[in-house]
Coordinates of C-alpha atoms in Angstrom, one line a residue:
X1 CA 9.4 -1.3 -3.1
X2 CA 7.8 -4.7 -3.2
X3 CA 10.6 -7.2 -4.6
X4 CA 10.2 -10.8 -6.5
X5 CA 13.1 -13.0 -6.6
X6 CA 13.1 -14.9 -10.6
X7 CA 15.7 -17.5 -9.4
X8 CA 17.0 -19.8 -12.5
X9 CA 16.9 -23.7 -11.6
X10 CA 18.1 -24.8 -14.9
X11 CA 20.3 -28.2 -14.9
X12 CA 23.5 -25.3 -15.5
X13 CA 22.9 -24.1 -11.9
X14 CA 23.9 -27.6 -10.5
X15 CA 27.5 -27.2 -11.5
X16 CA 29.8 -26.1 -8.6
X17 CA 31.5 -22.9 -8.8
X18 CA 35.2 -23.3 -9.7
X19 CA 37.6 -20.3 -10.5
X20 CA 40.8 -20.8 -13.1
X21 CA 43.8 -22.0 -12.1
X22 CA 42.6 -23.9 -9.5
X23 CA 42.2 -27.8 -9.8
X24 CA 39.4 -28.6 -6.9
X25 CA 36.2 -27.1 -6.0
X26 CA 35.6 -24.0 -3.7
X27 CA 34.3 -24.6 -0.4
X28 CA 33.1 -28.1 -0.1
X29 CA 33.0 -30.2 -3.5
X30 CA 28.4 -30.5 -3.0
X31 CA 28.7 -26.7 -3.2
X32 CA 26.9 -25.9 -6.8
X33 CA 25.7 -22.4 -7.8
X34 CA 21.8 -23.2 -6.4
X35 CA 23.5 -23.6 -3.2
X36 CA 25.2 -20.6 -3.5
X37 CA 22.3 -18.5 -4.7
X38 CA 19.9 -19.9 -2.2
X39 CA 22.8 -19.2 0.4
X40 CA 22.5 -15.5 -0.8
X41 CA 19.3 -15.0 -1.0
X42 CA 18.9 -16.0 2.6
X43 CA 21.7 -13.1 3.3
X44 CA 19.0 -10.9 1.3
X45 CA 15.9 -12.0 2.9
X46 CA 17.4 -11.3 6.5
X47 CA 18.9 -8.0 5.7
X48 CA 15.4 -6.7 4.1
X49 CA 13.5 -7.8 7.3
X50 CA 15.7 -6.0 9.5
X51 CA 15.8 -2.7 7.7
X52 CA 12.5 -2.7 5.3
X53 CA 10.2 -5.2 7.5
X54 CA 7.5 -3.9 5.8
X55 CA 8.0 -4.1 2.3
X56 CA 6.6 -7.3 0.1
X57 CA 8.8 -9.6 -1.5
X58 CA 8.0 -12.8 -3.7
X59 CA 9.4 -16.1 -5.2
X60 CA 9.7 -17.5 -8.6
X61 CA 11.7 -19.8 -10.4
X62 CA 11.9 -20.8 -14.0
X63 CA 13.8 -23.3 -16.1
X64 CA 11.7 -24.5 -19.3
X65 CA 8.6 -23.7 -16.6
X66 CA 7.8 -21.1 -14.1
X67 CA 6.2 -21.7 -10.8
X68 CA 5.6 -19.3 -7.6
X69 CA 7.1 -21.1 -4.4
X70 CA 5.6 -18.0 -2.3
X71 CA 3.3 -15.2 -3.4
X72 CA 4.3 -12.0 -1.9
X73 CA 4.5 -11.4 2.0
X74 CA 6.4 -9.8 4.7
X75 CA 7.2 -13.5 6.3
X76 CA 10.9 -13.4 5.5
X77 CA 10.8 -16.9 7.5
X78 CA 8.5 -17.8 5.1
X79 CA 10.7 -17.2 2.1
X80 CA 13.4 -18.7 3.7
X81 CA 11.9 -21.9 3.8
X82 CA 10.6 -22.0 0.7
X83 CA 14.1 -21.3 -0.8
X84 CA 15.0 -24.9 0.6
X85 CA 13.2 -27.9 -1.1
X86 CA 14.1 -25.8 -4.6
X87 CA 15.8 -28.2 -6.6
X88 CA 17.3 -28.2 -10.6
X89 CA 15.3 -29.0 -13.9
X90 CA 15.8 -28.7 -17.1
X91 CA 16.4 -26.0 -19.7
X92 CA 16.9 -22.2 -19.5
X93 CA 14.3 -20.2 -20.5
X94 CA 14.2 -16.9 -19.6
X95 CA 11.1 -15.7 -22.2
X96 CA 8.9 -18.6 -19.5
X97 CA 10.1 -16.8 -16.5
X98 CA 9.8 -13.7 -17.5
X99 CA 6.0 -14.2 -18.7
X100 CA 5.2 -15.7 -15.1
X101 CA 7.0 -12.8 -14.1
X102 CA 4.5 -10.2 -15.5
X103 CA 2.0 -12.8 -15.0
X104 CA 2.0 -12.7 -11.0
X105 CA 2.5 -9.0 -10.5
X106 CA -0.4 -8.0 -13.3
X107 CA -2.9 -9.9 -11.2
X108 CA -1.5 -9.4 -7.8
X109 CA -1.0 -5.6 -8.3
X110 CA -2.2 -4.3 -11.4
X111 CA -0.2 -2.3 -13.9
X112 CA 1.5 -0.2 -11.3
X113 CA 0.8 1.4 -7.7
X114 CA 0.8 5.5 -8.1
X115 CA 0.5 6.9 -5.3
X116 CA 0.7 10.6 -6.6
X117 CA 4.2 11.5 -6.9
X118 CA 5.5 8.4 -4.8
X119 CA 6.0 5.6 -7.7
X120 CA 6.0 2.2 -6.3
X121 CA 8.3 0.3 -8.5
X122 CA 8.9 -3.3 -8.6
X123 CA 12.7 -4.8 -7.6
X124 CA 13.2 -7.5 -10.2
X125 CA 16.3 -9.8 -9.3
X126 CA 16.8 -12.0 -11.7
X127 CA 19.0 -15.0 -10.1
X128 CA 21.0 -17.1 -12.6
X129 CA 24.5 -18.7 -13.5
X130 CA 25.0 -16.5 -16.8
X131 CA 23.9 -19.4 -19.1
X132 CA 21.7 -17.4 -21.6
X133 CA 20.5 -20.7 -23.2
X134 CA 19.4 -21.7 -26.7
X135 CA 17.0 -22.4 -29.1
X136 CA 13.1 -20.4 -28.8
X137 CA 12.7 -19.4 -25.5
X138 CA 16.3 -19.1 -24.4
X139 CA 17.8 -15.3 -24.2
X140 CA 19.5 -14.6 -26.8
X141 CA 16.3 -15.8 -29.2
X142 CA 14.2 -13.5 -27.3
X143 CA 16.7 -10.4 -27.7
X144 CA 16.6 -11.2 -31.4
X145 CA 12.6 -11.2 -31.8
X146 CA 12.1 -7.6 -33.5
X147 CA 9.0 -7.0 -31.1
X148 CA 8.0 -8.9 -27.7
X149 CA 5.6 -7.4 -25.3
X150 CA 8.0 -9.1 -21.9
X151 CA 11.1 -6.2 -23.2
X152 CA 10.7 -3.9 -21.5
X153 CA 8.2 -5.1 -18.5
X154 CA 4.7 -4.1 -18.7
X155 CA 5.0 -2.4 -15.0
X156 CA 6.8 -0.3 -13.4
X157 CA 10.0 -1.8 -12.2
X158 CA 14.1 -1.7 -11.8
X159 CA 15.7 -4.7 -13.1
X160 CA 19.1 -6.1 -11.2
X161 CA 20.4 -8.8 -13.1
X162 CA 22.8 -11.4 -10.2
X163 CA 25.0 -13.9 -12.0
X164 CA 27.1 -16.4 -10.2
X165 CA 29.8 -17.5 -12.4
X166 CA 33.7 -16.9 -13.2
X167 CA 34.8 -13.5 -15.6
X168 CA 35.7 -16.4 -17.5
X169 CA 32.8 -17.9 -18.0
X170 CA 30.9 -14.7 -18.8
X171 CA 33.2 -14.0 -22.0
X172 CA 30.5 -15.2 -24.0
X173 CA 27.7 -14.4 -22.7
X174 CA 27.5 -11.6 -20.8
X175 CA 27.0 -9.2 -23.7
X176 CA 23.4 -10.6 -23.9
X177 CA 22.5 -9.4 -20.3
X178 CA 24.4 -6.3 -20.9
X179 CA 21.4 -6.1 -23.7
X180 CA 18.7 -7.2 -21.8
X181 CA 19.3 -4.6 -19.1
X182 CA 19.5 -1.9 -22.4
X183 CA 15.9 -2.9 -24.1
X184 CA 14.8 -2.7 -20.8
X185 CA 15.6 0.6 -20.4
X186 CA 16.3 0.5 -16.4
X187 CA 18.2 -2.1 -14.4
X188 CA 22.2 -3.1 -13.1
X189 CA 23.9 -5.7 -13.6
X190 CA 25.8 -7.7 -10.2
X191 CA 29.0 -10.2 -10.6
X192 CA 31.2 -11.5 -8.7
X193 CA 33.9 -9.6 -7.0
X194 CA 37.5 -11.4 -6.5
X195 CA 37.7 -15.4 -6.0
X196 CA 34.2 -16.7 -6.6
X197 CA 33.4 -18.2 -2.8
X198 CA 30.4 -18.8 -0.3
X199 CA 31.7 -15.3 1.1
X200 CA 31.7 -13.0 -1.7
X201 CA 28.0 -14.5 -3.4
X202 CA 26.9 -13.4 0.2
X203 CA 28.8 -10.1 0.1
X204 CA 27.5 -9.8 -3.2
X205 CA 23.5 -10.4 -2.1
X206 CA 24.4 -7.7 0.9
X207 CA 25.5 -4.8 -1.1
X208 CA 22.1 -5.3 -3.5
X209 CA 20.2 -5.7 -0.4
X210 CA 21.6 -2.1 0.7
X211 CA 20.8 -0.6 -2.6
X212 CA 16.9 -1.7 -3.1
X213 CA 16.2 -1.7 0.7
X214 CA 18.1 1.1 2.4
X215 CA 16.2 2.5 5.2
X216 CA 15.1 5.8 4.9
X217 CA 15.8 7.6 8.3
X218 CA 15.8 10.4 9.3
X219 CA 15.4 13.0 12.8
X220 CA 12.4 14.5 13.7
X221 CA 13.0 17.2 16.1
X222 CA 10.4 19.3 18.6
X223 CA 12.6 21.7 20.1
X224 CA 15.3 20.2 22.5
X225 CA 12.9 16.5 21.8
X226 CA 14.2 14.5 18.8
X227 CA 13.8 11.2 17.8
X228 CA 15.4 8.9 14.7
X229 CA 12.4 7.5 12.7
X230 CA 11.9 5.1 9.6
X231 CA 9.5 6.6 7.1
X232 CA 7.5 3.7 4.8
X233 CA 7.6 3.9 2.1
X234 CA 10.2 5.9 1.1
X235 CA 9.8 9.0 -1.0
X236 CA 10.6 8.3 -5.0
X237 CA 12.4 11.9 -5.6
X238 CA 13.3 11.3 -9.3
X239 CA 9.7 12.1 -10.2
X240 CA 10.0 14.3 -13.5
X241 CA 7.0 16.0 -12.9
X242 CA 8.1 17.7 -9.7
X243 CA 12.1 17.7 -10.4
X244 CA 12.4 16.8 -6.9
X245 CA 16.0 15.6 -5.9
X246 CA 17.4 13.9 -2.0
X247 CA 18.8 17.7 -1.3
X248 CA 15.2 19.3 -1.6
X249 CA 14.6 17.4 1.9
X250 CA 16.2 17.9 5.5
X251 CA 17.6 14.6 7.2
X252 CA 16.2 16.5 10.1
X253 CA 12.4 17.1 10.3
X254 CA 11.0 20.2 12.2
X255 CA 8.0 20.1 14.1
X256 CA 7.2 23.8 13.7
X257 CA 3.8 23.9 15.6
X258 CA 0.1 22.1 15.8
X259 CA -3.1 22.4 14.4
X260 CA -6.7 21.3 15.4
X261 CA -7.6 18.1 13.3
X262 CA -10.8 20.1 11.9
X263 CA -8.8 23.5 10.9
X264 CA -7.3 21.0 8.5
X265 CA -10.1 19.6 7.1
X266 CA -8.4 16.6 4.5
X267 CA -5.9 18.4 2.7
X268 CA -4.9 17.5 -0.8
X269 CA -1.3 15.8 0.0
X270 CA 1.6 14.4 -2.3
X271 CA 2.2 11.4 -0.7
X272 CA 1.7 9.7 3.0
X273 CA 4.2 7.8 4.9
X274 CA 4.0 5.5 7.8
X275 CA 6.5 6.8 10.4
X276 CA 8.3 4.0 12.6
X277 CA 10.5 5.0 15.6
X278 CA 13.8 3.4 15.8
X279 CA 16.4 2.8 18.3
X280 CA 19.9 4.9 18.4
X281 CA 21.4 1.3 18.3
X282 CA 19.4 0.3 15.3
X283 CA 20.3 2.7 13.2
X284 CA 23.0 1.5 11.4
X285 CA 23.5 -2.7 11.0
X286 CA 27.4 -1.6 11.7
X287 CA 26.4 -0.4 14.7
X288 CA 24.0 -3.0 15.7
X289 CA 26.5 -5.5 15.1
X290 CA 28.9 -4.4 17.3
X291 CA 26.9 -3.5 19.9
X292 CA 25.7 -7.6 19.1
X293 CA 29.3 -8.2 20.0
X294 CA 30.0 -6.3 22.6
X295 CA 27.2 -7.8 24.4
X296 CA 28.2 -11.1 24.1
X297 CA 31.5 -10.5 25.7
X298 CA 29.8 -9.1 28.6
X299 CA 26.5 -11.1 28.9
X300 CA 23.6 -9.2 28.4
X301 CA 21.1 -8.4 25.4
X302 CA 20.7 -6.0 22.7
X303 CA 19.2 -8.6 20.4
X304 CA 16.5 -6.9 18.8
X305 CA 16.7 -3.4 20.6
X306 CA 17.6 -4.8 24.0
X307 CA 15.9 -2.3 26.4
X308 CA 14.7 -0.4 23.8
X309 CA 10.9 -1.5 24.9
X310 CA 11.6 0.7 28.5
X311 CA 14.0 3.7 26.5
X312 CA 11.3 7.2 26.2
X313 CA 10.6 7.7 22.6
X314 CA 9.7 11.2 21.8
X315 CA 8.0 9.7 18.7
X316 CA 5.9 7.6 20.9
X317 CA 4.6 10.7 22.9
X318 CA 3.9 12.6 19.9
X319 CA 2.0 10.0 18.8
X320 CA 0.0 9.5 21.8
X321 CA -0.4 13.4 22.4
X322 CA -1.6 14.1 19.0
X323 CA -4.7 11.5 19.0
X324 CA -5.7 12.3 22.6
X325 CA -5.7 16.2 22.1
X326 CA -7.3 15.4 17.9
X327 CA -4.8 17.9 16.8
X328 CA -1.9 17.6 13.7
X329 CA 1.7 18.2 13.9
X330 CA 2.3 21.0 11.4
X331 CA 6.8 19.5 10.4
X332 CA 8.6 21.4 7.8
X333 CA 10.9 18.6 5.7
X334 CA 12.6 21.1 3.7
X335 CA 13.3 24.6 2.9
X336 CA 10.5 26.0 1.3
X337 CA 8.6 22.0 2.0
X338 CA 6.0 21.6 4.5
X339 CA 3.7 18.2 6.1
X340 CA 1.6 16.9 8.7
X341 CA 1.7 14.3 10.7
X342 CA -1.3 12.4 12.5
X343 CA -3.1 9.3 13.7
X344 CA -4.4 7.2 11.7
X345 CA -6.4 3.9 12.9
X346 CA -7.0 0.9 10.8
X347 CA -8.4 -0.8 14.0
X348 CA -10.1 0.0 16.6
X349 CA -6.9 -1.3 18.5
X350 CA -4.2 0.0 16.5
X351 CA -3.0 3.4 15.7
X352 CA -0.2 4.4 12.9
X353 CA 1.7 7.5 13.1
X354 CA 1.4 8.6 9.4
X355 CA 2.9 11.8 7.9
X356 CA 1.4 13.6 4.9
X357 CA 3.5 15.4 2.5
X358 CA 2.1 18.4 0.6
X359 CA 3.1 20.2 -2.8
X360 CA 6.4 22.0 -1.9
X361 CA 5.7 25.6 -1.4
X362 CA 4.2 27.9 1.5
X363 CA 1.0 28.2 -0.3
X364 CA 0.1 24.5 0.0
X365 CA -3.0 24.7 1.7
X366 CA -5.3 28.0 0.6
X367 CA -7.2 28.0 3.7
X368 CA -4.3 28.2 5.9
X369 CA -2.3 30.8 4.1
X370 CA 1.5 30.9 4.1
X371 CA 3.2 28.4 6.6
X372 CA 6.1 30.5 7.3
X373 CA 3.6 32.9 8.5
X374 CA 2.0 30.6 11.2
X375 CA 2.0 31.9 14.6
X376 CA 0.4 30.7 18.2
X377 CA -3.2 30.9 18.2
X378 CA -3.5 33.7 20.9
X379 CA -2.1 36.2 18.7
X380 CA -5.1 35.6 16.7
X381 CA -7.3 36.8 19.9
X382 CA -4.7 38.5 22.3
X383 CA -7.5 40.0 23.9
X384 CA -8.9 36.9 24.9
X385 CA -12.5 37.4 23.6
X386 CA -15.3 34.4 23.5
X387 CA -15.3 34.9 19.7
X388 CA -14.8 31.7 18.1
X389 CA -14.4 33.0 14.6
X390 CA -11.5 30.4 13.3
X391 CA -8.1 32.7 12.1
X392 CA -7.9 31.1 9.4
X393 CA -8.0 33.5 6.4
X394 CA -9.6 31.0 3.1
X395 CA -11.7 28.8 6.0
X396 CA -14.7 27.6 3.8
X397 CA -18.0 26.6 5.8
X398 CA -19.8 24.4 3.7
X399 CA -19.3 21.1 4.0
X400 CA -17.8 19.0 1.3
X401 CA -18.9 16.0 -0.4
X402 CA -16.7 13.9 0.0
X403 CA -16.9 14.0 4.3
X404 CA -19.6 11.4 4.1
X405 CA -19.4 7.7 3.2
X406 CA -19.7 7.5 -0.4
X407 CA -20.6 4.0 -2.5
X408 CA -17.6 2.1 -3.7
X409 CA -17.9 -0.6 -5.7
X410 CA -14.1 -1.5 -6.5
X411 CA -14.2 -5.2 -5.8
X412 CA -17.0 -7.8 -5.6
X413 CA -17.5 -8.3 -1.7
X414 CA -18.1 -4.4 -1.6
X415 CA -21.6 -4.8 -3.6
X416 CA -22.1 -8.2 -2.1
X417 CA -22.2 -6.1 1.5
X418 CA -24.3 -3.4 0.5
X419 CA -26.8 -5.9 -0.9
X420 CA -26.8 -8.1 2.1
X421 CA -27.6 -5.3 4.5
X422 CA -30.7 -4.3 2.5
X423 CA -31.8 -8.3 2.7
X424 CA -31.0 -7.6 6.2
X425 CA -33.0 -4.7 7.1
X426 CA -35.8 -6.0 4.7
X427 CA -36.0 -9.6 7.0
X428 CA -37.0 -6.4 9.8
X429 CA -39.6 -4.5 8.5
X430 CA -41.0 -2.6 9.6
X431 CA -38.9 -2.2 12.4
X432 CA -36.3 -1.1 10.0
X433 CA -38.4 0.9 7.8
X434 CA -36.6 4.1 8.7
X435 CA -33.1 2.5 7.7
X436 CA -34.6 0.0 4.5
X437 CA -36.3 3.9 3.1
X438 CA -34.2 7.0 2.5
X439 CA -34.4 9.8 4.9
X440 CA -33.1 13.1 4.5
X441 CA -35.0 16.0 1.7
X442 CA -37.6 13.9 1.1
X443 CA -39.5 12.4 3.6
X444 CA -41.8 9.6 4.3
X445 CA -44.9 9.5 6.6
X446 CA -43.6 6.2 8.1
X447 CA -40.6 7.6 9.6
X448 CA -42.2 10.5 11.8
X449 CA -40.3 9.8 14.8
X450 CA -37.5 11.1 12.8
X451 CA -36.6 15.1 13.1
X452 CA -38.2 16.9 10.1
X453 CA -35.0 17.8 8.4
X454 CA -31.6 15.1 8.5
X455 CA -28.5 16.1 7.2
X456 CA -28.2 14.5 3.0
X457 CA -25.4 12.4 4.5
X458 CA -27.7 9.6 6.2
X459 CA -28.2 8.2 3.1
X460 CA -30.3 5.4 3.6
X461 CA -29.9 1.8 1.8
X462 CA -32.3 1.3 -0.7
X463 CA -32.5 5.1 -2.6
X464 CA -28.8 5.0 -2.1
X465 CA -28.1 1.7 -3.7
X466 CA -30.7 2.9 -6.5
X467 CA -28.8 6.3 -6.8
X468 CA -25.4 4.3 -7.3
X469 CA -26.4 1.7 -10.0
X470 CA -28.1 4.6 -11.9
X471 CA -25.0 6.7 -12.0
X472 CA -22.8 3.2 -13.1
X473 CA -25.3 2.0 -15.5
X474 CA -26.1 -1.4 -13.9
X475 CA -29.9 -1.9 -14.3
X476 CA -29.6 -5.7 -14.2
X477 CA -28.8 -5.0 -10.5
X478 CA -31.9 -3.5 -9.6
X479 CA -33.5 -5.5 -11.4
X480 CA -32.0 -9.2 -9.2
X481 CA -32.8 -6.0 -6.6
X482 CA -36.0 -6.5 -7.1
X483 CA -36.8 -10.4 -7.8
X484 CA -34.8 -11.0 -4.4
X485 CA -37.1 -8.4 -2.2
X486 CA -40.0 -10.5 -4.2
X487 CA -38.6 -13.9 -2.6
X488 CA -38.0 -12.2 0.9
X489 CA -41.7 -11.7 0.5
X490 CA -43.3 -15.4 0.0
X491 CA -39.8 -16.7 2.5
X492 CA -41.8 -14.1 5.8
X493 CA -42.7 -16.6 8.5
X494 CA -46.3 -16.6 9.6
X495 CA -45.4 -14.6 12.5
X496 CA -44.1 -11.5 10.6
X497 CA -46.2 -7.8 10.5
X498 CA -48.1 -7.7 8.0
X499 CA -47.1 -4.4 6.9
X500 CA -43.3 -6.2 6.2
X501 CA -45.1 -8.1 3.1
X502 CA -46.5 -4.8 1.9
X503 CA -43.9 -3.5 2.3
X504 CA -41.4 -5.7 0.1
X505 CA -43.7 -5.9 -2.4
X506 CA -44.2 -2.0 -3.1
X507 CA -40.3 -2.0 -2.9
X508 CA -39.7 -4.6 -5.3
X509 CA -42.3 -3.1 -7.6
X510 CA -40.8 0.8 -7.2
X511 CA -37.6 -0.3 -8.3
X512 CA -39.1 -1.7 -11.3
X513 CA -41.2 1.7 -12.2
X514 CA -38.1 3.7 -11.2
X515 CA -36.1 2.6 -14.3
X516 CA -37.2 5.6 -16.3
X517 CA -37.4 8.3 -13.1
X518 CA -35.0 10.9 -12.3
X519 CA -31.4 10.5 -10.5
X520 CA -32.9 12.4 -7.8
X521 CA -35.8 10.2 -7.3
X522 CA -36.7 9.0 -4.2
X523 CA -38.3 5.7 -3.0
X524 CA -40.8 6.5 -0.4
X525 CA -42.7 3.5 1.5
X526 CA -45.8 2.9 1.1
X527 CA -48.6 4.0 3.6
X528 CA -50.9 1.5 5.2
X529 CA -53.2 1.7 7.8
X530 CA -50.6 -0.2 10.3
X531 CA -48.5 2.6 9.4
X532 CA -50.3 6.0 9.4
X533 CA -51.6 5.4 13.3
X534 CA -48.3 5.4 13.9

């Protein structure tokens, strides 16, 4: 769950940490609670990137200001450094870091990130020395306002509140975080343990490490094979509207069988997980820190896995076996609970093992029938026969809509593409004419090299830009559509076909006269004499 630190650098967190009873200052006398903090949050940062390397954490401070000293990323160096130049300023006022709180996370993520039924909720640690402040701003003002739109957070999120100060100390004021968690409505609240120290703020930072960032590991098992993997990110089981709890899934995962990638066919799933393989020796930091030990006594080096880069990983040969063959492990996570698991590229370089949960149950997938009555393929054809009839028994044969490449205009640079490769195929016309026109049920005479029917899914650029702005309303765009084809026309160099400038200008002038046709209506190009010798 992507974390931001809201560390408090107000002139209270200079003090240095004293406990009663004792006259002189724990540790050294420069120690002060910023010190301490940043020394815990470095504890934090290093613990997350060795067990949740993946996840995104952030930065913030806040006295009578707020400011971001790192946006969120997975360079726990990064944060580290940034915790160093921090130094005090004035005031407390939690209401300012709270609204650059929602401010960040509203524009770097949105409301929230549903994923189905795997919530990703926000870690918010607020960082402070138990001063709630005073005056309009401070925390107790904001707990009395009758309505503020910062309690509870506009996001999903689980607030842990980490003060560094003395029971004594807290007397006062601790009843007013004790209320903040409460109007918030989900959260914890973290104090010291025993003799305020260096040791137990760092001890302190460790244990909430372990509670937002456990790893979630588990065994994945192929008959006598098995493996300990690291699933990312980790399922959110206290969704209400499946009443899913940690018991309803194995800590070992069973490979029951495999399935060709097309008798699968993009299945509606829960959720999806990157699986990670990890070592035997990093599966516990106890046990990686003794092993750390025990390998300094003796010389050698487990530091980061040690010869973990030369060990056989099941996961890494189901990995590679699956996207060679194009077939789908078929793992059952639970009783009555079944997956998938497969390759998925982001590059053409880089391959992710991903699994793919469904809706519990054995009728997950219609098409497949019940999963506890899966069986080898030959029983489907124990005679052997050529028929390749698939034994599936709900195997539809259409194909869907959504298998092609649909138009998705989400952020900016997505229309800015789509509108650049029409400028693109219109600066090569009419080379391009079968690409620049649409070709599929309706056809043009320019593009008879072309078979005579083409499945609907080459959907060429220009109908199919047309076809999308229709459906979203956005005329204006065909219409700059059109006044930039205009201008490709008087920018041809001498040397162009002459058919290209016929060619633009019938284009720019259909998309005008197209305004009032049908969705369905196609673009054709025009036909010239260049073009019907053709």
């Amino acid at each position: 769950m992507p974390t931001i630190i809201l560390l408090d650098v107000s002139l209270s967190m200079s003090r240095p940490l004293t406990f009663p009873g004792a006259g002189s200052l724990v540790d050294t006398p420069s120690e002060s609670r910023l010190a301490l903090a940043k020394s815990g949050l470095e504890v934090f940062f290093d613990y997350t990137a060795a067990n949740n390397r993946l996840e995104f954490s952030s930065l913030l401070i806040f006295s009578s200001l707020w400011e971001v000293k790192k946006t969120f990323t997975r360079d726990y160096g990064e944060l580290k450094q940034a915790l160093v130049p921090i130094e005090v300023f004035d005031k407390t006022k939690l209401e300012i870091g709270l609204f650059g709180l929602s401010t960040i996370i509203l524009e770097e993520w949105g409301s929230g990130m549903p994923c189905q039924f795997v919530f990703r909720t926000f870690q918010v640690i607020l960082v402070t020395d138990g001063n709630p402040g005073n005056g309009p701003g401070s925390l107790p003002h904001l707990i009395q306002a009758e309505s503020t739109p910062l309690i509870p957070l506009p996001f999903e999120h689980s607030l842990h509140v980490v003060i560094i100060s003395t029971p004594t100390e807290l007397q006062d004021s601790l009843h007013f975080y004790q209320k903040l968690i409460t109007l918030d409505g989900s959260g914890t609240l973290h104090t010291l343990e025993g003799q305020p120290s260096l040791k137990t703020v760092q001890n302190l930072f460790l244990k909430l490490a372990e509670k937002c960032h456990a790893p979630f590991q588990v065994t994945l098992s192929c008959g006598n094979l098995n493996s300990i993997v690291q699933m990312f990110p980790p399922p959110h089981f206290e969704a209400a509207k499946h009443q899913l709890n940690r018991e309803a899934m194995w800590d070992d995962f069973k490979i029951c069988g495999f399935l060709n990638t097309v008798d699968v066919s993009s299945p509606p799933t829960m959720s999806r997980h990157l699986v990670l393989p990890i070592s035997v020796s990093g599966k516990y930091s106890e046990n990686r820190k003794k092993l750390k030990e025990e390998s300094s006594e003796d010389g050698s080096n487990v530091e980061n896995g040690g010869e973990d880069g030369r060990t056989p990983s099941f996961c890494v040969l189901l990995h590679g076996s699956i996207r060679v063959e194009n077939m789908v492990a078929v793992v059952q996570v639970g009783p009555t609970w079944y997956g998938i698991m497969y390759s998925w590229a982001d590059t053409k370089k880089k391959a992710n093992l991903i699994l793919a949960l469904f809706e519990p149950g054995v009728h997950s997938i219609p098409w497949l029938g019940r999963f506890d009555l899966l069986g080898p393929s030959f029983e489907a054809n124990p005679y052997g026969d050529d028929d390749k009839q698939s034994p599936f028994p709900v195997r539809p044969s259409d194909k869907r809509s959504y298998a092609s490449n649909p138009v998705v205009w989400i952020k900016s640079g997505s229309l800015q593409s789509d509108i650049q490769k029409i400028l693109r195929y219109a600066r090569k016309l009419p080379d391009k004419m079968g690409l620049f026109y649409k070709v599929g049920v309706y056809y043009s005479v320019l593009v008879i090299k072309f078979p005579l029917y083409e499945p609907e899914s080459r959907q060429q650029e220009l109908n199919r830009i047309r076809k999308a702005a229709m459906a979203l309303g956005m005329m204006d765009l065909l219409q700059g559509l059109s006044e930039m084809l205009e201008r490709e026309c008087t920018l041809l160099p001498g040397t162009a076909h002459p058919d290209a400038a016929l060619q633009l200008t019938h284009a720019a002038r259909m998309i005008t006269l197209s305004f009032d046709k049908d969705y369905n209506y196609n673009i054709s190009a025009m036909t010239t004499n260049f073009t019907s010798g053709r």
